[in-house]
Short mmCIF file of N, CA, C and O in Angstrom, two decimals:
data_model
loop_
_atom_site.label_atom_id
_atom_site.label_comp_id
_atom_site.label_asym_id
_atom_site.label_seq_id
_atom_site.Cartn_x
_atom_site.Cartn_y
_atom_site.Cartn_z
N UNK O 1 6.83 -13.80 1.74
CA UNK O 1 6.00 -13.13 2.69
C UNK O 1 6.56 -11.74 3.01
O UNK O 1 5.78 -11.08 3.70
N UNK O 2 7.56 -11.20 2.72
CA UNK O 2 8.56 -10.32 3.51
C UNK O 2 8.23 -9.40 2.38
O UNK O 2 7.87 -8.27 2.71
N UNK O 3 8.28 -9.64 1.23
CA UNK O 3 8.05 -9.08 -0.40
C UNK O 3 6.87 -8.64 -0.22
O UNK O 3 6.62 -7.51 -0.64
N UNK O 4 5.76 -9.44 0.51
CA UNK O 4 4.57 -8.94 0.36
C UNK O 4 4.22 -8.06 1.59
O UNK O 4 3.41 -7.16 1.39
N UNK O 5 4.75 -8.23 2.88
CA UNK O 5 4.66 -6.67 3.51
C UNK O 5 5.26 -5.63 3.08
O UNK O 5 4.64 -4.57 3.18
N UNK O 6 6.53 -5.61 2.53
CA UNK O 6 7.16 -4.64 2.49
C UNK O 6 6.21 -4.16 1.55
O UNK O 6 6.14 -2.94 1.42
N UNK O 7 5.42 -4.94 0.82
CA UNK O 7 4.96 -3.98 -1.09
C UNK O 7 3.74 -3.20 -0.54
O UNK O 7 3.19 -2.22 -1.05
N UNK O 8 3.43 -3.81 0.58
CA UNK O 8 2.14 -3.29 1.13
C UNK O 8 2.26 -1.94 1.51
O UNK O 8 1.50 -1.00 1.26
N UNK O 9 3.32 -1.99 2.15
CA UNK O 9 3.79 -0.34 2.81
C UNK O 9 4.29 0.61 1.76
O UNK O 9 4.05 1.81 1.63
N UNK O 10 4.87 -0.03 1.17
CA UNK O 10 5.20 0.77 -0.11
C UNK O 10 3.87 1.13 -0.94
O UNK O 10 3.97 2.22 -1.50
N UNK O 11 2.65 0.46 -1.16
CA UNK O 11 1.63 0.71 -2.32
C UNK O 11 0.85 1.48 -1.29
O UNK O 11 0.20 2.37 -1.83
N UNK O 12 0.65 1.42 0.50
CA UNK O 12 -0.07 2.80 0.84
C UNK O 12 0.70 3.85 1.17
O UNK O 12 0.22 4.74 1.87
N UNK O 13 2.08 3.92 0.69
CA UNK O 13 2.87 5.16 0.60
C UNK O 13 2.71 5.86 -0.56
O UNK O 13 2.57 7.08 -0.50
N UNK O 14 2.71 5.13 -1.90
CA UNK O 14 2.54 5.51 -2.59
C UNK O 14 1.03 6.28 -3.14
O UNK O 14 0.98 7.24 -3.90
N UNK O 15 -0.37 5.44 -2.39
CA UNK O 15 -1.47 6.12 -2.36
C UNK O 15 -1.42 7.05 -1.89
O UNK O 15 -2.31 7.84 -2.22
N UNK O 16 -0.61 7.42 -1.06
CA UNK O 16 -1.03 8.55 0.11
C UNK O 16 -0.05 9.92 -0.68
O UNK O 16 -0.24 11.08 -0.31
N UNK O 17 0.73 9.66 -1.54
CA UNK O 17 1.33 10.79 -2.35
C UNK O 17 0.48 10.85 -3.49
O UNK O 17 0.31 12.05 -3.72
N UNK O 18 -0.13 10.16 -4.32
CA UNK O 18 -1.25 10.04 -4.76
C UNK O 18 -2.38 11.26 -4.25
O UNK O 18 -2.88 12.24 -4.80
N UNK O 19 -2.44 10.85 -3.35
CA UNK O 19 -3.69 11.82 -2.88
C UNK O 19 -2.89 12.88 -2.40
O UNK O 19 -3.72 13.79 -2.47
N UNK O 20 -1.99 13.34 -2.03
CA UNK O 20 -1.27 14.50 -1.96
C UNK O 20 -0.85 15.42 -3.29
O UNK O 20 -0.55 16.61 -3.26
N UNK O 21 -0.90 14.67 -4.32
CA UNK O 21 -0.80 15.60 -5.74
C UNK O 21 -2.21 15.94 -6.37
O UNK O 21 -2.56 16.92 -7.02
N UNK O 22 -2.74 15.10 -6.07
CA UNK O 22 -4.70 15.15 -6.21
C UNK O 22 -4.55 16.48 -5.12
O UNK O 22 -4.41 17.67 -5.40
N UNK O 23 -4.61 16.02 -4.18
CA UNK O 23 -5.15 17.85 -3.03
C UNK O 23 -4.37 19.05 -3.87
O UNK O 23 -4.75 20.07 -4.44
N UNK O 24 -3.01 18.39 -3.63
CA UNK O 24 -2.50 20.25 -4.60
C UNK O 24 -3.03 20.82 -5.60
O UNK O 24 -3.13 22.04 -5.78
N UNK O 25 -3.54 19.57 -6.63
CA UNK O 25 -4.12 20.43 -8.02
C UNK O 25 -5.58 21.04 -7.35
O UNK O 25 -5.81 22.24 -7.45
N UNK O 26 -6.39 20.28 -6.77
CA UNK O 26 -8.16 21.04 -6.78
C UNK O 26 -7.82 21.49 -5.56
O UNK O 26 -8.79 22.03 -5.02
N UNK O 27 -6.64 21.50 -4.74
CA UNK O 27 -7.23 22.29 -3.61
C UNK O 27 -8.26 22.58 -2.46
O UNK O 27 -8.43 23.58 -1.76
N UNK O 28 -8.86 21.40 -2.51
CA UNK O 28 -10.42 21.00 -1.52
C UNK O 28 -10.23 19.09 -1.18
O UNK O 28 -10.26 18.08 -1.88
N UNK O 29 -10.04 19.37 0.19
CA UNK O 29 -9.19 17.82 0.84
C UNK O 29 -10.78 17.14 0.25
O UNK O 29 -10.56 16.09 -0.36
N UNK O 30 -11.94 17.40 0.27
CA UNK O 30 -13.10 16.63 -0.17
C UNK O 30 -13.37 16.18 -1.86
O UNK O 30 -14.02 15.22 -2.28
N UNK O 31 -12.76 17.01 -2.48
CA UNK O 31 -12.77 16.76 -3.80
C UNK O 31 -11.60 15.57 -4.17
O UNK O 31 -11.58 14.57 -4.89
N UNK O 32 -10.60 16.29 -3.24
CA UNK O 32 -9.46 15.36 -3.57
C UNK O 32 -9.85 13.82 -2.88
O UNK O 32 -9.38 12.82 -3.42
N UNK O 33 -10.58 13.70 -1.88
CA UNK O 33 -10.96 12.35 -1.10
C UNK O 33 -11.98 11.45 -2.38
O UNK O 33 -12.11 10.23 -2.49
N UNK O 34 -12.32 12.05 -2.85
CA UNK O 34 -13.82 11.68 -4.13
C UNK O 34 -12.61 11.25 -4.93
O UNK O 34 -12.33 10.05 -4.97
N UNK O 35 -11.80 12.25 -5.63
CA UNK O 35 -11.12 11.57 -6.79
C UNK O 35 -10.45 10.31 -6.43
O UNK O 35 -10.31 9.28 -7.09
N UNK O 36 -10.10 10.57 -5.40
CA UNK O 36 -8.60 9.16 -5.09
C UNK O 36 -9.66 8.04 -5.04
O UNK O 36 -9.71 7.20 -5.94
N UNK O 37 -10.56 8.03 -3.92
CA UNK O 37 -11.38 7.08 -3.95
C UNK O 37 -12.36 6.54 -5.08
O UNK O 37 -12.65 5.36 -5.24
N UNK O 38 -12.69 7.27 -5.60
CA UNK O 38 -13.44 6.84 -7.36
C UNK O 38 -12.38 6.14 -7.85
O UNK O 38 -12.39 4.92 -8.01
N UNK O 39 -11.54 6.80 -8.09
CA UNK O 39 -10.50 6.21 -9.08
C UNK O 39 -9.98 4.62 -8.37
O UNK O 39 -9.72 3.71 -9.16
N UNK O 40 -9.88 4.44 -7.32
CA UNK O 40 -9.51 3.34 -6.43
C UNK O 40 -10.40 2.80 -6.38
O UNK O 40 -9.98 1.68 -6.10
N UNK O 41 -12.00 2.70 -6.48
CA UNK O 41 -13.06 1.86 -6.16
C UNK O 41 -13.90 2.06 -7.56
O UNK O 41 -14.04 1.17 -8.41
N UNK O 42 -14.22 2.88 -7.62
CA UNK O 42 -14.94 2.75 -8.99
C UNK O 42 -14.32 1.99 -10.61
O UNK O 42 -14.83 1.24 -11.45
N UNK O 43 -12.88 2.71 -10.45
CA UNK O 43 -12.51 2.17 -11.71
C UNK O 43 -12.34 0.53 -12.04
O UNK O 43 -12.63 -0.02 -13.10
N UNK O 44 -11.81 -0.07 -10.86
CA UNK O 44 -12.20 -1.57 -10.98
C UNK O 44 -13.23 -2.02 -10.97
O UNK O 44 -13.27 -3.24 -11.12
N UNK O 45 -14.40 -1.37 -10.82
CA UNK O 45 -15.88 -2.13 -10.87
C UNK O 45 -15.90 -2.09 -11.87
O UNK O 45 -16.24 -3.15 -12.39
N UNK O 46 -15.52 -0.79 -12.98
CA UNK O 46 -16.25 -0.19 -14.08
C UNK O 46 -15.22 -1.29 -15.62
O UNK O 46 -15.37 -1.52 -16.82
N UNK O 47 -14.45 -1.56 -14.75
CA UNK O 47 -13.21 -2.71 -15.77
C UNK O 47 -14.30 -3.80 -15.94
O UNK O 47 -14.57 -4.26 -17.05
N UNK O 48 -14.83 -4.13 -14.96
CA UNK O 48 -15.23 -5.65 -14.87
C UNK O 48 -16.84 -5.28 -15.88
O UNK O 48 -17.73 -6.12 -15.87
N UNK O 49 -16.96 -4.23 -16.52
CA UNK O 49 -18.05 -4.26 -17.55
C UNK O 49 -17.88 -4.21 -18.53
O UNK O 49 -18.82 -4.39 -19.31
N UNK O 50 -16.50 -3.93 -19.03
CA UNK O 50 -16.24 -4.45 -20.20
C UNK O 50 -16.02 -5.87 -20.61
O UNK O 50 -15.27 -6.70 -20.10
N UNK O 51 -17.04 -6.02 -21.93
CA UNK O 51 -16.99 -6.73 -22.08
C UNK O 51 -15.61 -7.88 -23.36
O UNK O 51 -15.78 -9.03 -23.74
N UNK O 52 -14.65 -7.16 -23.60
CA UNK O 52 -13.51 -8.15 -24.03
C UNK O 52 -12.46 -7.93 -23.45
O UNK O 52 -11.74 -6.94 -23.35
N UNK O 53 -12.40 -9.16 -22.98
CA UNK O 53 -10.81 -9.81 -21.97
C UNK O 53 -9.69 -9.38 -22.98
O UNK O 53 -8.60 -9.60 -22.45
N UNK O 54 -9.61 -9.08 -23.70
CA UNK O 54 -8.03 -8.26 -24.21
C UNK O 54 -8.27 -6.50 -23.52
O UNK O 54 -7.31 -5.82 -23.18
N UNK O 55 -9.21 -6.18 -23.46
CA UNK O 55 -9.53 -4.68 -22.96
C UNK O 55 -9.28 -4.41 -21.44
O UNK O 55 -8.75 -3.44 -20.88
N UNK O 56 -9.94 -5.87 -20.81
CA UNK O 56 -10.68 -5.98 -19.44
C UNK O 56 -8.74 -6.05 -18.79
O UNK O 56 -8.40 -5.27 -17.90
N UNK O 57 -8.11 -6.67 -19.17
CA UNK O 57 -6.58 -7.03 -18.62
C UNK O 57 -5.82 -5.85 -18.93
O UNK O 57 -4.97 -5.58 -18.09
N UNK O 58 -5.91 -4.87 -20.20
CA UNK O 58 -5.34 -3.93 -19.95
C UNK O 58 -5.60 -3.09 -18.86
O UNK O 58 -4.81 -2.68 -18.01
N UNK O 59 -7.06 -2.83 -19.00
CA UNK O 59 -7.72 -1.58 -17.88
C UNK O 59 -6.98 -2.66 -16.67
O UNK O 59 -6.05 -2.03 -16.16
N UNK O 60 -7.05 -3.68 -16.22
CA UNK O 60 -6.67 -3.88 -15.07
C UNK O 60 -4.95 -3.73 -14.55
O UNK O 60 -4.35 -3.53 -13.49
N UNK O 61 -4.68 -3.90 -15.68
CA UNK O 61 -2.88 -3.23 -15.62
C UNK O 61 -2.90 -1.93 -15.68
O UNK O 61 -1.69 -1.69 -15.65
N UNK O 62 -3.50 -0.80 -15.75
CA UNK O 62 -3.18 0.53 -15.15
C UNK O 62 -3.91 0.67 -14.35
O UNK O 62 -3.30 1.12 -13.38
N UNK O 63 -5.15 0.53 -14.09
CA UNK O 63 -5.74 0.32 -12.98
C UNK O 63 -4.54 0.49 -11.06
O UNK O 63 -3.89 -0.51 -10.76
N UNK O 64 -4.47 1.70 -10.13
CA UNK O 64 -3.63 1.61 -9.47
C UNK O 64 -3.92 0.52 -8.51
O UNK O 64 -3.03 -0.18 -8.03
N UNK O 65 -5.04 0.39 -8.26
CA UNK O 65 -5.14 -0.52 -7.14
C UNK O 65 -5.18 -2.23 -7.69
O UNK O 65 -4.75 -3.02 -6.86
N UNK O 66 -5.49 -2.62 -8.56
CA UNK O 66 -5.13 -3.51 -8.49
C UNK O 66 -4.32 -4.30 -9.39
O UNK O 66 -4.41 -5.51 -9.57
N UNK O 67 -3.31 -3.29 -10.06
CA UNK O 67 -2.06 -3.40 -9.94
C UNK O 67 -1.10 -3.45 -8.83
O UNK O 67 -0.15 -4.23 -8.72
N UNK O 68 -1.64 -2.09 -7.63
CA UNK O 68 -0.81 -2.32 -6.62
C UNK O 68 -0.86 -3.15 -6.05
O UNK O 68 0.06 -3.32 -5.24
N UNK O 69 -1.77 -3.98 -6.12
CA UNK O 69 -2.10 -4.81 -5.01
C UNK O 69 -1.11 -6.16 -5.62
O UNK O 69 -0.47 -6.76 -4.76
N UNK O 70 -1.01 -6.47 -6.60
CA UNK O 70 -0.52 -7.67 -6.84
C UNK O 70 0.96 -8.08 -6.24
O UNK O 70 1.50 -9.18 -6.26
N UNK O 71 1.48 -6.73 -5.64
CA UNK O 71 2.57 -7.11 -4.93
C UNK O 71 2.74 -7.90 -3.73
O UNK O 71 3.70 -8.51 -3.25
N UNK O 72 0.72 -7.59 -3.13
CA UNK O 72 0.71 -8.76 -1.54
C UNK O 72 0.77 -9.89 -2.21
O UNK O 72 1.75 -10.53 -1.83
N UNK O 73 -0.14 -10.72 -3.47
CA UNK O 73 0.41 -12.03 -3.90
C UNK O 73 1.22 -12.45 -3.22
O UNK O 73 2.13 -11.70 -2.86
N UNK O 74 1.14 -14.23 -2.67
CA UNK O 74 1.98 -15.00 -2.70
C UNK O 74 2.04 -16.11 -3.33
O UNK O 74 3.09 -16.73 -3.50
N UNK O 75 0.76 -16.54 -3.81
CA UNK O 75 0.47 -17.95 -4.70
C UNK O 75 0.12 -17.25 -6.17
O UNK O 75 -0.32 -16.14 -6.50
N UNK O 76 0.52 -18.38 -6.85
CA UNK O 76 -0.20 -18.42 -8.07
C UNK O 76 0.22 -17.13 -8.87
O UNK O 76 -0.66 -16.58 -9.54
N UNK O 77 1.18 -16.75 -8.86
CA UNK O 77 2.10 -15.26 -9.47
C UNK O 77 1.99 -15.61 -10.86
O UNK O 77 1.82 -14.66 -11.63
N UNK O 78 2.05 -16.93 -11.42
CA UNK O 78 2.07 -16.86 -13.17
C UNK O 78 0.27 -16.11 -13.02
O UNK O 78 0.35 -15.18 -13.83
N UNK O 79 -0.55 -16.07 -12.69
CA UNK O 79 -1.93 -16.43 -13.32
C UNK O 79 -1.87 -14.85 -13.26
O UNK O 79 -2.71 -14.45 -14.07
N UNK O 80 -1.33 -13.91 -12.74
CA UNK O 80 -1.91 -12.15 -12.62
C UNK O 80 -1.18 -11.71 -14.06
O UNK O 80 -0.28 -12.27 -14.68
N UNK O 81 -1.88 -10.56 -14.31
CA UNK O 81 -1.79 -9.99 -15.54
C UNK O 81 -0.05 -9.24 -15.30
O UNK O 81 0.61 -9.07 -16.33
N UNK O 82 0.50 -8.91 -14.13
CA UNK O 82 1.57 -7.89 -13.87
C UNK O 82 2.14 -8.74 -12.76
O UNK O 82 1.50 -9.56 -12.10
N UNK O 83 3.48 -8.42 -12.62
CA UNK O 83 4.30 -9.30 -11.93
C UNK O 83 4.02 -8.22 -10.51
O UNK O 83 3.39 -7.16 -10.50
N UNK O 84 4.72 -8.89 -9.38
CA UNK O 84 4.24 -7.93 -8.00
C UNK O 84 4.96 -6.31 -8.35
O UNK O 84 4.43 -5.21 -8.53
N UNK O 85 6.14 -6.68 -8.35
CA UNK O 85 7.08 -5.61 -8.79
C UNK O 85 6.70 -4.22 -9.58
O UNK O 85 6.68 -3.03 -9.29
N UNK O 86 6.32 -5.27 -11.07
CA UNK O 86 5.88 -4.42 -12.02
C UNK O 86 4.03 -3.58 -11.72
O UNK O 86 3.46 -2.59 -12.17
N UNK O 87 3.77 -4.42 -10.94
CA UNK O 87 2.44 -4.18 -10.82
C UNK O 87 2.61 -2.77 -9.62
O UNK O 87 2.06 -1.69 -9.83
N UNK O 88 3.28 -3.01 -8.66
CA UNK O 88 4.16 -1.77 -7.71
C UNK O 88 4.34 -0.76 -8.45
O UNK O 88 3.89 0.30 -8.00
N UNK O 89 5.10 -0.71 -9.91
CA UNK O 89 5.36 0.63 -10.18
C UNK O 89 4.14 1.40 -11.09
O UNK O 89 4.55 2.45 -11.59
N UNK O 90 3.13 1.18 -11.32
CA UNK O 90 1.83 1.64 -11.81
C UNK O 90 1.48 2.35 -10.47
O UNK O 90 2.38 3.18 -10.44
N UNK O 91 0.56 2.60 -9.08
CA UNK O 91 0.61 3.15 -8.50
C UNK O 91 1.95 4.83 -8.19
O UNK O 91 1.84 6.00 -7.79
N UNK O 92 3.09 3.88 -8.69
CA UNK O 92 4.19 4.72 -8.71
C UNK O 92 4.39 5.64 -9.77
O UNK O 92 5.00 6.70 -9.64
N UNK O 93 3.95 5.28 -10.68
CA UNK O 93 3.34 6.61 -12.08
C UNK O 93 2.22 7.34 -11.91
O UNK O 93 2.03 8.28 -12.67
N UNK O 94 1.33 7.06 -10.93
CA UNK O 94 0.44 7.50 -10.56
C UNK O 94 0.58 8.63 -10.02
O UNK O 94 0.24 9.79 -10.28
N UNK O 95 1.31 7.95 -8.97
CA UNK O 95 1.62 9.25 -7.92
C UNK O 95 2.84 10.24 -8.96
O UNK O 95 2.84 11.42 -8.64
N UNK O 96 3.35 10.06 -9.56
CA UNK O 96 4.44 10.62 -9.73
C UNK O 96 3.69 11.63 -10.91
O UNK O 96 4.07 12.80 -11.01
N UNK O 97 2.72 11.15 -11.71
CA UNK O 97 1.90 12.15 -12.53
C UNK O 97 1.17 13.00 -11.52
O UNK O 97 1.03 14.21 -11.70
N UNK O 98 0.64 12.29 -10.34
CA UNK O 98 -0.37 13.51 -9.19
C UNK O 98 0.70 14.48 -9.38
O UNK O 98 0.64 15.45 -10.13
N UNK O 99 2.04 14.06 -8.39
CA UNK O 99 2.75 14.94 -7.53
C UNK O 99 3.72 16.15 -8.60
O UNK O 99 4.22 17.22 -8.23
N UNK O 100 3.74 15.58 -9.85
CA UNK O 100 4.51 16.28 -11.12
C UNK O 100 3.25 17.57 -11.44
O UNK O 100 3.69 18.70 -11.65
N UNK O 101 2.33 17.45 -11.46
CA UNK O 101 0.49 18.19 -11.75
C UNK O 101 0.45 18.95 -10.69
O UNK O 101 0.41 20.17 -10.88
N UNK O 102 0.45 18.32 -9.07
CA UNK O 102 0.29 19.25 -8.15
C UNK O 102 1.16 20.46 -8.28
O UNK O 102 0.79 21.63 -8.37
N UNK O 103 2.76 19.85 -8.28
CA UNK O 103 3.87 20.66 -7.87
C UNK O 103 4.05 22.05 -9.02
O UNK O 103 4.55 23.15 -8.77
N UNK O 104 3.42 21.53 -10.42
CA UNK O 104 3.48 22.42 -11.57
C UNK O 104 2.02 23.54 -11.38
O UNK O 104 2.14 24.71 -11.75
N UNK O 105 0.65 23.03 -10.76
CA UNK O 105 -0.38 24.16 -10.47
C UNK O 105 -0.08 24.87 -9.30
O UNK O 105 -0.38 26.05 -9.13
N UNK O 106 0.64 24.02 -8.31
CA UNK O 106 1.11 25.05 -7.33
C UNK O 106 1.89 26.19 -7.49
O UNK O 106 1.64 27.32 -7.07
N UNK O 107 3.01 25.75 -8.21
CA UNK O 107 4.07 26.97 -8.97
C UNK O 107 3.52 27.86 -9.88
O UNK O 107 4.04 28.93 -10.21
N UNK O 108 2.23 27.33 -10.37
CA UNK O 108 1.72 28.65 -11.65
C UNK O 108 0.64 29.29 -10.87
O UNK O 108 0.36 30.25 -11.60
N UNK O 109 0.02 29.35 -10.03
CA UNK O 109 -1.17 29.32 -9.10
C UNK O 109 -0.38 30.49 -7.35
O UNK O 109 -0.56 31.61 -6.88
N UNK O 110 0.22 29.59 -7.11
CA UNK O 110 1.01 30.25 -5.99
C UNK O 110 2.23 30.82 -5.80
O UNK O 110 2.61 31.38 -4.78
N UNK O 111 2.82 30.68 -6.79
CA UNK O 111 4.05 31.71 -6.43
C UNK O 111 4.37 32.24 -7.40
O UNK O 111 5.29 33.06 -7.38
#
């Protein structure tokens, strides 16, 4: 249980730098609100239309959100495609590609 708050705080820390490397590159808090959220809501709908389960389990392992999410899990941990942990650090490449993108258009762009 302790695993699964802590991952919680950790996967909306990690969204929220996420959307902080998203704002630096486009620069418009509304564009950046569209991307984070598409990508967080849309892309798991858009998994569940493909149609072969060798495809459908990858997209859902990079997928950030629900990868991140598998860290609240407490039952049934064999049956998810990504362990909580591992499923934690996908969000964490996420952000770390936003915030690596932001920090590099900011430096060529602003200073």
């Amino acid at each position: 249980m302790l695993r699964a708050a802590a991952g919680s705080v950790l996967y909306l820390t990690l969204i929220a730098l996420f959307g902080l490397g998203v704002a630096t590159v486009v620069r418009d808090s509304a564009t950046a609100v569209g991307v984070v959220l598409g990508l967080l809501y849309l892309f798991p709908a858009l998994i569940l239309m493909v149609a072969d389960a060798g495809r459908q389990r990858l997209l859902w392992q990079i997928s950030p959100m629900n990868a991140g999410l598998a860290v609240q899990a407490t039952t049934d941990l064999a049956t998810l495609p990504l362990g909580p942990w591992t499923g934690l650090s996908v969000p964490a490449a996420w952000a770390a590609a936003a915030l690596l993108g932001g920090g590099l258009s900011f430096w060529m762009r602003d200073v």
